[in-house]
XYZ file of C-alpha atoms in Angstrom:
571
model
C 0.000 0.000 0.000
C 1.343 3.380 -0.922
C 1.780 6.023 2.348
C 1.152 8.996 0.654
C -1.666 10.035 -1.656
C -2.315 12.904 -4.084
C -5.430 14.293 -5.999
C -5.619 14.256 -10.257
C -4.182 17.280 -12.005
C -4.854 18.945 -14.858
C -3.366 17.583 -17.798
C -2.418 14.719 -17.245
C -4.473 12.960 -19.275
C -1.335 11.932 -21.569
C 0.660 10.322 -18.407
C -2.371 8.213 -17.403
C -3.061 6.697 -20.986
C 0.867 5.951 -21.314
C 0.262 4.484 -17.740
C -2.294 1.981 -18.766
C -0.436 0.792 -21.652
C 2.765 0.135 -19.478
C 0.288 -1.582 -17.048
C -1.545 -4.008 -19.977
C 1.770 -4.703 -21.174
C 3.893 -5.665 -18.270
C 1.245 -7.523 -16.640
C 0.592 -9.060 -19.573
C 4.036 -10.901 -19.498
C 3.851 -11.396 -15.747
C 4.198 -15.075 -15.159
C 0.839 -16.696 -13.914
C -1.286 -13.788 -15.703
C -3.417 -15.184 -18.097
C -5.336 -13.088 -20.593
C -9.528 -14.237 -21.401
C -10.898 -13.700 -25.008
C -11.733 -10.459 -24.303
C -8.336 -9.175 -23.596
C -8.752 -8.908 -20.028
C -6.000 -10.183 -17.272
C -6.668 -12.679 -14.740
C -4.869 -14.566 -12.233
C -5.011 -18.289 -14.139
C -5.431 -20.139 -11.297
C -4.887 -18.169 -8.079
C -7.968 -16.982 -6.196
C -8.652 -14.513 -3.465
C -7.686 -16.327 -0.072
C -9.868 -15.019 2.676
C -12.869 -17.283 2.912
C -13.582 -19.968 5.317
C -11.646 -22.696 3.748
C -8.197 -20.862 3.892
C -8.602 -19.498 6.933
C -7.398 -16.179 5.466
C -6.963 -12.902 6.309
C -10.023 -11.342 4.604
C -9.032 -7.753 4.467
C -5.231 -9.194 4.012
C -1.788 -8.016 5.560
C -2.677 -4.494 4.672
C -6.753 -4.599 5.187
C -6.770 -4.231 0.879
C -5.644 -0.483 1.534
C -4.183 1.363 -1.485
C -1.171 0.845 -3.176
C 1.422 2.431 -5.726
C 0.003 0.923 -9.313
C 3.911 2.368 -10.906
C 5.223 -0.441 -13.102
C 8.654 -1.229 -13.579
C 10.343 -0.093 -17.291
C 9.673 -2.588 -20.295
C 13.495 -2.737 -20.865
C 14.976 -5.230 -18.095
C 18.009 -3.363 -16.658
C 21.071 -2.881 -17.918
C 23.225 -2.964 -15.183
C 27.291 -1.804 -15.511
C 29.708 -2.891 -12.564
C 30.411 -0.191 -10.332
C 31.626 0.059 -6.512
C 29.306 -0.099 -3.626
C 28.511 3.137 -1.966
C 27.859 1.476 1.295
C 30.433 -1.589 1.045
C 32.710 -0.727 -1.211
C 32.393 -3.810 -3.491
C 31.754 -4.664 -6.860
C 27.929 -4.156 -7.822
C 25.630 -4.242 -11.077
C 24.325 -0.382 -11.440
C 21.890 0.153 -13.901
C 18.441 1.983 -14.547
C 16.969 4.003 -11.420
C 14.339 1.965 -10.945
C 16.392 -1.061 -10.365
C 17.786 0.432 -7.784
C 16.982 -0.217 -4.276
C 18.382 1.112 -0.783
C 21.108 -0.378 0.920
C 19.680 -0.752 4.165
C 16.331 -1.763 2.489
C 18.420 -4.514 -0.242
C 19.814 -5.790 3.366
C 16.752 -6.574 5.225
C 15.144 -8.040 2.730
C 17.418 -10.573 2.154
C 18.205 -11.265 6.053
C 14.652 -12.372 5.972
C 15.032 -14.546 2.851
C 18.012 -16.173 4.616
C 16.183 -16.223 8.199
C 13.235 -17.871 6.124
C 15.245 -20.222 3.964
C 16.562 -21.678 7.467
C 12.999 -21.685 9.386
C 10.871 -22.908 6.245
C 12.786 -24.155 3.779
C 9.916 -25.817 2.008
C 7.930 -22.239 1.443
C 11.348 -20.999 -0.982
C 10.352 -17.469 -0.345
C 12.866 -15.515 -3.000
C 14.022 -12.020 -1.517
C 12.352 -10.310 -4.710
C 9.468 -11.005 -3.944
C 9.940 -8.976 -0.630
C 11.130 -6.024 -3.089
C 8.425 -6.219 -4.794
C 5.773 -5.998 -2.314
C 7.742 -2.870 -0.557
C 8.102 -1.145 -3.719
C 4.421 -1.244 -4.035
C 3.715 -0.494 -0.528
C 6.098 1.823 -0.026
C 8.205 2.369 -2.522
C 10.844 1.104 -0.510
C 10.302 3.079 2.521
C 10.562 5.986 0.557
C 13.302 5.599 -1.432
C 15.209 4.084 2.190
C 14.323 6.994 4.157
C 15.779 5.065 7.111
C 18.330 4.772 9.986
C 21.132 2.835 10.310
C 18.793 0.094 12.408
C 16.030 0.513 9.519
C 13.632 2.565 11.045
C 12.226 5.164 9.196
C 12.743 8.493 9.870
C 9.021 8.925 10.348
C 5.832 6.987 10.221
C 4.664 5.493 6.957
C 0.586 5.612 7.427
C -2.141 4.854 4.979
C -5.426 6.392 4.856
C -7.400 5.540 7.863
C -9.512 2.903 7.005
C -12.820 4.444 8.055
C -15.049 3.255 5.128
C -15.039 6.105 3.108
C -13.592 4.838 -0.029
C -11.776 2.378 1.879
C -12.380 -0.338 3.653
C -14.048 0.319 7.760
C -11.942 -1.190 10.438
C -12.107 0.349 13.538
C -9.502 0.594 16.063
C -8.277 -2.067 17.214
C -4.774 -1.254 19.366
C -5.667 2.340 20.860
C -3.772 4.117 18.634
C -0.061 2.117 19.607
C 0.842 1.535 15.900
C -0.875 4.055 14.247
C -1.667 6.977 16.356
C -5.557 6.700 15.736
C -7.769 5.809 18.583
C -11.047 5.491 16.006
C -9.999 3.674 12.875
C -7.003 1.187 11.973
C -4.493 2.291 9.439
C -1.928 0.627 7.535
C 1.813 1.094 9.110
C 5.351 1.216 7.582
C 7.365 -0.030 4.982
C 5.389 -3.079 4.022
C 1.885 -1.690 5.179
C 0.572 -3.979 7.862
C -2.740 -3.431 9.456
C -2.520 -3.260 13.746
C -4.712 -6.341 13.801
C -2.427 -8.111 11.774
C 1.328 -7.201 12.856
C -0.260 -7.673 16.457
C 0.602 -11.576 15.860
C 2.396 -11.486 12.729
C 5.216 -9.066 13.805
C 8.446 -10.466 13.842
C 11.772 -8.755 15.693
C 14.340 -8.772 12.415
C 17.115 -6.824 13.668
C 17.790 -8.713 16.913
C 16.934 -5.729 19.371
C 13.896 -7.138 21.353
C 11.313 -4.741 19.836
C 8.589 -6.020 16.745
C 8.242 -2.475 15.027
C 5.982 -1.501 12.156
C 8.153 0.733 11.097
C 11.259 -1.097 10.826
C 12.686 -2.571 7.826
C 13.904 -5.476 8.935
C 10.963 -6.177 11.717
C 8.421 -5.598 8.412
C 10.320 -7.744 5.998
C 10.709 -10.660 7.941
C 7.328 -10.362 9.123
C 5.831 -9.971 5.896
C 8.175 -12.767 4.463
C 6.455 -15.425 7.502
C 2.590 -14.014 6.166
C 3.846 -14.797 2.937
C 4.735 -18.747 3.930
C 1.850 -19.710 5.893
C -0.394 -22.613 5.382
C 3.163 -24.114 4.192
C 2.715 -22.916 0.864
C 5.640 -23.193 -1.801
C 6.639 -20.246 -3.592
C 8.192 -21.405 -5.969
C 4.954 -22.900 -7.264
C 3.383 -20.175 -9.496
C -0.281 -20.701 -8.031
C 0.736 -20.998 -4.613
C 2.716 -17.728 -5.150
C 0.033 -15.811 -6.498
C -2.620 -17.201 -3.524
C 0.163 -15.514 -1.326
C 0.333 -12.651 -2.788
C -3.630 -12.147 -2.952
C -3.866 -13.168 0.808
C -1.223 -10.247 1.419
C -3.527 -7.498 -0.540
C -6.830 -9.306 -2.304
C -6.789 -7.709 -5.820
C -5.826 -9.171 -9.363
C -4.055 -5.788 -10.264
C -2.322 -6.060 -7.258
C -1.077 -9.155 -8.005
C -0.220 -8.272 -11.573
C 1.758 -5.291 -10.573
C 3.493 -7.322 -7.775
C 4.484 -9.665 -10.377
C 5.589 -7.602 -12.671
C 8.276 -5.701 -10.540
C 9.352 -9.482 -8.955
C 10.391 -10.090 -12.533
C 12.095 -7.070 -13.126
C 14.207 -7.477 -9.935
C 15.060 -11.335 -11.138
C 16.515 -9.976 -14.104
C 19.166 -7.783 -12.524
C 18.911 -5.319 -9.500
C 21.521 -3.095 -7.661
C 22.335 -1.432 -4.288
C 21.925 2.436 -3.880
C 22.586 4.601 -0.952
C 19.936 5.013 1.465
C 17.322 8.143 1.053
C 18.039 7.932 -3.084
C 15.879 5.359 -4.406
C 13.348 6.539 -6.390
C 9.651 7.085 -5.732
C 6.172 5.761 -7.057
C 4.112 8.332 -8.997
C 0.471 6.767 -8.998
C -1.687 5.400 -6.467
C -4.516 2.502 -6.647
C -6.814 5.146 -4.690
C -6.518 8.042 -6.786
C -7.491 8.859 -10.949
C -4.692 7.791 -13.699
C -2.128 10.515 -13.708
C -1.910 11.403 -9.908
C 1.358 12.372 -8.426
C 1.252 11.235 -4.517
C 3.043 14.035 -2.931
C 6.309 12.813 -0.928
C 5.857 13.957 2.058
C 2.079 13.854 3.249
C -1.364 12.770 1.815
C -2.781 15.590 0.220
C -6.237 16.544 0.914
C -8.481 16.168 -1.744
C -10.439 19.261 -2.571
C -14.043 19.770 -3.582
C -14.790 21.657 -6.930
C -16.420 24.913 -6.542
C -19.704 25.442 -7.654
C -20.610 28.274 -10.481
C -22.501 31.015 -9.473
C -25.666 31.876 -11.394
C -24.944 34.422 -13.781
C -27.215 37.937 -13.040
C -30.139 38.080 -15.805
C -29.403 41.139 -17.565
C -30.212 44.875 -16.740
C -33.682 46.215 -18.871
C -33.462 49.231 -20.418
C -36.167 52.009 -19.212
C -38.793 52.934 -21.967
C -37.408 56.059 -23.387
C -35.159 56.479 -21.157
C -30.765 55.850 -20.907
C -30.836 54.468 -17.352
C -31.656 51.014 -16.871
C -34.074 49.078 -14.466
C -32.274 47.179 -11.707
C -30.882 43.845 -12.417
C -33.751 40.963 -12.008
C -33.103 39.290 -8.890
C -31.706 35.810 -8.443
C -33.620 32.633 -7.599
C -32.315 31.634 -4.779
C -29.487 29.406 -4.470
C -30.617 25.405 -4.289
C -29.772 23.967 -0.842
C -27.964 20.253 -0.982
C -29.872 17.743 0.621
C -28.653 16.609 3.879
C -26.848 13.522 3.130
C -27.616 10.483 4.393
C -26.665 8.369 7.160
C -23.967 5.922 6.084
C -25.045 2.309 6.823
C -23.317 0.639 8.990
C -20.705 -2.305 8.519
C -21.581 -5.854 9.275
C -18.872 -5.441 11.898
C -21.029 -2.703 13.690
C -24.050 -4.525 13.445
C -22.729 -7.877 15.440
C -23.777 -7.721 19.238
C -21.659 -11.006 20.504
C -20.881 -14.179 19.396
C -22.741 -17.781 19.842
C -21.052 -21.215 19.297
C -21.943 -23.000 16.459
C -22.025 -26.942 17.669
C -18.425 -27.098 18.388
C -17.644 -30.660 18.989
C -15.420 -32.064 21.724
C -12.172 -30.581 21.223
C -10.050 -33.842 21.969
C -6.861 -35.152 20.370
C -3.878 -37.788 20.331
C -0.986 -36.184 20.653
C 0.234 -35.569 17.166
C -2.852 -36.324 15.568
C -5.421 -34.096 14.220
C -8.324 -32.776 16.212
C -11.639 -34.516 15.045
C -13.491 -31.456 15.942
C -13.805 -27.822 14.455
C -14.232 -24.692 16.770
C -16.903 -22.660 15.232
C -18.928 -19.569 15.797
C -21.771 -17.629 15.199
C -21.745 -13.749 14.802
C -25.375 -12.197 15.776
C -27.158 -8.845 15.782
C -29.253 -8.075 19.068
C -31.723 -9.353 17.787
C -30.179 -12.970 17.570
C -29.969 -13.228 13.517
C -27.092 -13.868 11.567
C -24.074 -11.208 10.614
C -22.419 -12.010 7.111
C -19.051 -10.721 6.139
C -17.263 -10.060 9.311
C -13.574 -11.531 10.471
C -13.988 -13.178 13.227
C -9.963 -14.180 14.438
C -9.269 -17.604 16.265
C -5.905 -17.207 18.570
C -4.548 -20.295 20.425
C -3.694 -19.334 23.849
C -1.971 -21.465 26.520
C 1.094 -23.451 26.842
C 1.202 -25.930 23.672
C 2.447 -26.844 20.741
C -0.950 -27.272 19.560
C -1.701 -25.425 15.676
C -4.004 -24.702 13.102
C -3.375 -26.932 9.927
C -0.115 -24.547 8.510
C 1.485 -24.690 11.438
C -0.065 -21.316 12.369
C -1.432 -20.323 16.001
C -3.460 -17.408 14.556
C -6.713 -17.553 11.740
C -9.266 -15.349 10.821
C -11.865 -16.235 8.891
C -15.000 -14.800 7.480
C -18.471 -15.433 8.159
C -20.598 -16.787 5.479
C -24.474 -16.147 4.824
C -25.337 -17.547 7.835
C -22.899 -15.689 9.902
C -21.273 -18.652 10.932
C -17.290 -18.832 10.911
C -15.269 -22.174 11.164
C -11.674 -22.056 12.411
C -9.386 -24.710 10.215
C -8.804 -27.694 11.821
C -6.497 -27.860 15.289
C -3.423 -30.065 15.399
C -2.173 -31.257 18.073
C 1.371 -31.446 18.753
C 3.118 -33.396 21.361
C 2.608 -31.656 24.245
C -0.147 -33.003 26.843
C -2.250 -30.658 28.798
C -5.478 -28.077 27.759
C -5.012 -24.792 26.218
C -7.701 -22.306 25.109
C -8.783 -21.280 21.417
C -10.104 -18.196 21.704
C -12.887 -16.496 19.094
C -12.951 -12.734 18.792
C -14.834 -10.140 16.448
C -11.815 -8.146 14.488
C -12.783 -4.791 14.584
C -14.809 -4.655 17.835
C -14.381 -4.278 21.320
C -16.533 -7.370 22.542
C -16.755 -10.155 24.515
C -15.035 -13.417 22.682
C -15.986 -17.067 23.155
C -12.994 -19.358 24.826
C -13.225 -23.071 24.435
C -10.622 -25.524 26.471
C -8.774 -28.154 23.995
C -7.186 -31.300 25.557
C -4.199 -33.156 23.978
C -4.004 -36.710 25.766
C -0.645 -38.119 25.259
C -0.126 -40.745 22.527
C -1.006 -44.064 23.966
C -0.297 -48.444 23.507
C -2.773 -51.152 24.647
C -0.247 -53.831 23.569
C 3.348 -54.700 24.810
C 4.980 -57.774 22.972
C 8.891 -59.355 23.079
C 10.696 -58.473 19.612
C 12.560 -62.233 20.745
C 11.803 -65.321 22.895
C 15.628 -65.594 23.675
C 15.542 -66.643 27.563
C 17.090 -63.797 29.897
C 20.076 -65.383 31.931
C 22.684 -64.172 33.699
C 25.320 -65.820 36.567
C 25.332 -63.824 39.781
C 27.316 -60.964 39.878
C 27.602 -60.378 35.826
C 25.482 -58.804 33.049
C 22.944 -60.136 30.929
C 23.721 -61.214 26.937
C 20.602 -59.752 25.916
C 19.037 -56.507 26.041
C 15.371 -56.565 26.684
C 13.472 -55.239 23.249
C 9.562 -54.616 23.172
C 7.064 -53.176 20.473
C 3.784 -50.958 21.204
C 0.835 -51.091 19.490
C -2.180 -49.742 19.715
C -5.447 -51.052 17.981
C -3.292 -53.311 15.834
C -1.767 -50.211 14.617
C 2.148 -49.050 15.559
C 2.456 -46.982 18.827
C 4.949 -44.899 18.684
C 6.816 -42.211 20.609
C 4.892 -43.735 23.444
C 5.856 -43.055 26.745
C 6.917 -45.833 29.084
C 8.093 -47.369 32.695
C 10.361 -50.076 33.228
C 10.532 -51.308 37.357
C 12.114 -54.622 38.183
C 9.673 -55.718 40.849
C 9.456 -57.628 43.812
C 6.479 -60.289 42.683
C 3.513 -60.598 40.198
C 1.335 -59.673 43.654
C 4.012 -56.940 44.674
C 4.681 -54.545 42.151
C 6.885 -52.265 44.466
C 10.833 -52.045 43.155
C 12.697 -54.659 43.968
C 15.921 -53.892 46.359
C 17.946 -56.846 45.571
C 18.531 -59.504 42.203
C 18.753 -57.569 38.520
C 19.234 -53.923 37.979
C 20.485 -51.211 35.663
C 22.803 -48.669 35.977
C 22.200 -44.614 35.548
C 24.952 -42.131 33.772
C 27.333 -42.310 37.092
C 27.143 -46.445 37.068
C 24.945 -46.671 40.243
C 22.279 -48.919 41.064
C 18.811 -48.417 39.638
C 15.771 -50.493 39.085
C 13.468 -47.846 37.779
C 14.011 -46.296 34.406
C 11.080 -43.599 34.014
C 10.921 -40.976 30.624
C 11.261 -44.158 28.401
C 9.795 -43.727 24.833
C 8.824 -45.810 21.928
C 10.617 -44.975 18.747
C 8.558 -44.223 15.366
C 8.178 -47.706 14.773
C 6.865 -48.416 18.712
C 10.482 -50.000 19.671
C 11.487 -49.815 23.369
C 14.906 -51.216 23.800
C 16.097 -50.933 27.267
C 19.404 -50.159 28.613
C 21.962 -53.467 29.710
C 20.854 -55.335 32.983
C 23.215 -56.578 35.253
C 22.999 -58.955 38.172
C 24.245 -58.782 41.856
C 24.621 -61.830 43.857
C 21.011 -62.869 44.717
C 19.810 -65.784 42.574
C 16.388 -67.026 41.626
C 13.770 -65.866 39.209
C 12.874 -62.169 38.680
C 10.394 -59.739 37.298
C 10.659 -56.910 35.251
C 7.520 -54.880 34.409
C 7.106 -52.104 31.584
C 4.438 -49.660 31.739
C 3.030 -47.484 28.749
C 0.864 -44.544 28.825
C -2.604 -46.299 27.604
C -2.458 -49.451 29.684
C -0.040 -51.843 28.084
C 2.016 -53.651 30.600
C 4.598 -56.656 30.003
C 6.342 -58.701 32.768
C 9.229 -59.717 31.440
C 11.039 -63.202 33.804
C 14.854 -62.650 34.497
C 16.799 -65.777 35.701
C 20.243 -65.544 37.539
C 21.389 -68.861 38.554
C 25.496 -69.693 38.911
C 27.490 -71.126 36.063
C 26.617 -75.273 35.548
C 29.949 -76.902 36.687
């Protein structure tokens, strides 16, 4: 989204044709654009994420705010080597708008690298990142930043109040953006409040998630862009990406477009000189956005009504006074503007959520799921409701992600995607809230049993010997199942008892032997491997002989009592 708007001037009729023919063109040869039989561009196969079944953002990163609609030259730079302003080594220069800030080049591809190493599946290219700050911000004005990455001073958008924008009201108090009524987009890559509130990320290491920080919004924005562990480098998934970030085909198109150019060749320029976007999505082809601050759009004047003219007196050179004026139509009082579905929804009501139970590991059979009324009890369409996993779990949403918002459908009724559980144990809380509004939410407790084994069986029948005083041949080796099926990381107990009748540890015969070669006859934090193999440690024998027991527990209810046998040599 672009920070700074401006208002159509005269003559510039010229610029804005020559605008939309750059625009056809290069997002013509965008890759994933197709073109219909009507000459018109699409997005082949991408859609608009935001609907129930992506769990989406809805409004996006940026809440679909403006952005800067400049497109990049049709001639792919030409770049020449040159020194480094900033590092004094070799670089490609080229045309101006190939150019990008130092500081701005940097952070950009510290998030590629911090993403590369976090989710290497999504292959999120540092380009891309370019390309969504150049038209968001045109690279935070031209790398109007400090030597952190912070920008000298606040990027905004419009606030998003509804009036030729989309209405979200405040939702942080005014911490990001310094509005207490209505959200607006903040810094170089143009997140919402809402969103950076759990999509921020801290990319330059010094504790703080800032808006307005280069690095903190490129490595945030790089993480949106991955979610639901999509691959970039597949076109469609790239595009779907792109759309969740701002939902608009000429968005994408124009995204695309520069993320091409910057493939072909790109090149470092001191901060404060790259060079700034001329048009904005909001305003009329031809609009300059002014540099500094929106400008405030003015309203024509209206013609006065010219005086009827004066009536000569019958024989006579004076002339009568002029007829007098109707008088001046009043406007109409405008209307009331209607309000948003958001305004309209008085609470929330659950929607048959089922049992939230799960297996470790496994996926929860149930969906958490919600209802957005009026007072009057009846159904509110269109309105983000945002599901946020609270507590002390490894617990997600499918994508890995701990944070959805999703929008409710004709019947005001919005489904979270479906909760996986990870291997923690324990409850935590998914919590449903209105995005937008200041009301109550809906909390509902989720419980993550561990993973579990109603079966323990010997991997061998080998008999378990040992003379008094040594160490047993074999190691004792036992596989979990549960319901026929392999149990594994299943946790376990192993206790060499005192009798069948007496399951209390046993202080004399076999034993084992902890990490400082002492005595022990309980081993507890035992686990099943992948395949539901336990294999236990060595056993070893003191001088007490006879037949002993040794018992394994697993979480679930399998036991095994395993006979040991320590009898002296034959002669």
């Amino acid at each position: 989204m672009a920070a700074h708007f401006g208002r159509l001037r005269k003559g510039a009729t010229t610029t804005a044709v020559a605008a939309v023919a750059v625009a056809a063109l290069s997002a013509s040869q965008a890759p994933g654009v197709t073109t219909d039989d009507l000459g018109r561009q699409s997005a082949g196969a991408a859609q608009p994420s935001g609907d129930a079944s992506t769990g989406g953002e809805g409004g996006g990163a940026t809440g679909d705010s403006p952005y800067y609609t400049d497109l990049p030259p049709l001639k792919s730079p030409n770049p020449s080597p040159s020194a480094s302003p900033t590092t004094g080594t070799t670089v490609s220069v080229g045309e101006a708008e190939a150019g990008i800030p130092a500081t701005v080049l940097d952070a950009y591809k510290k998030a590629e690298a911090e993403l590369r190493a976090s989710k290497p599946g999504c292959n999120l290219p540092w380009q891309l990142l370019a390309a969504i700050g150049k038209v968001e911000s045109g690279q935070a004005r031209g790398g109007r930043v400090d030597a952190s990455g912070t920008t000298y001073s606040p990027i905004l958008g419009p606030k998003l109040d509804g009036n030729g924008f989309a209405l979200i009201a405040d939702t942080d108090n005014g911490a990001y953006d310094g509005d207490p009524a209505y959200d607006r987009a903040v810094g170089p890559m143009q997140f919402i409040p809402s969103t950076w509130e759990w999509a921020g990320r801290d990319g330059n290491g010094d504790g703080k998630k800032d808006p307005n920080n280069v690095y903190d919004a490129a490595l945030a924005a790089g993480h949106y862009l991955c979610r639901f562990d999509r691959d970039l480098s597949v076109q469609s998934q790239m595009n779907a990406a792109i759309l969740n970030y701002n939902n608009s085909t000429e968005y994408l198109n124009t995204v695309l477009s520069w993320l091409e150019y910057y493939r072909k060749d790109t090149h470092e320029v001191p901060d404060g000189t790259g060079t700034l976007p001329s048009h904005s999505s909001n305003s009329d082809p031809g609009t300059s956005p002014s540099p500094s601050a929106p400008a405030t759009p003015t309203t024509p004047s209206t013609p006065s009504t010219p005086s009827a003219p004066s009536t000569p007196k019958p024989g006579g050179g004076g002339s009568t006074s002029p007829t007098p004026k109707p008088p001046a139509p009043t406007s109409p009082a405008p209307s009331p503007t209607p309000p948003t579905p958001t305004q309209t929804v008085d609470h929330l009501e659950d929607a048959d959520t089922g049992k939230l139970t799960a297996t470790a590991g496994s996926a929860f059979g149930a969906k958490v799921a919600v209802r957005a009324e009026s007072k009057a009890s009846k159904g509110v369409a269109k309105v983000r409701v945002r599901f946020t996993i609270i507590g002390d779990t490894d617990a997600t949403f499918t994508g890995g992600e701990s944070v959805a918002t999703v929008v409710t459908g004709s019947a005001g009724t919005a489904t979270a995607p479906a909760l996986v559980a990870g291997e923690k144990a324990g409850d935590f809380t998914v919590r449903a809230t209105v995005v937008g509004r200041v009301l109550g939410g809906l909390d509902y407790t989720a419980t993550v049993t561990p993973r579990q084994a109603d079966t323990l069986t010997r991997t061998g029948d080998t008999a378990l010997t040992c003379v008094p005083g040594g160490e047993f041949a074999d190691q004792v080796e036992l596989k979990a199942t549960y319901k026929g099926a392999v149990a594994g990381k299943v946790a376990a107990t192993a206790t060499l008892i005192k009798s069948a009748d007496d399951p209390t540890e046993n202080d004399k015969g076999p034993y084992f032997k902890d990490a400082d070669g002492k005595t022990i006859r309980t081993l507890t934090d035992l686990t099943t491997d992948a395949d539901g193999v336990l294999k236990l440690p060595e056993l070893y024998a003191d001088d007490a002989t006879g037949t002993f027991l040794l018992r394994v527990n697993t979480t679930g209810g399998a036991v095994l009592t395993v006979e040991l046998k320590v009898a002296a040599a034959a002669s």
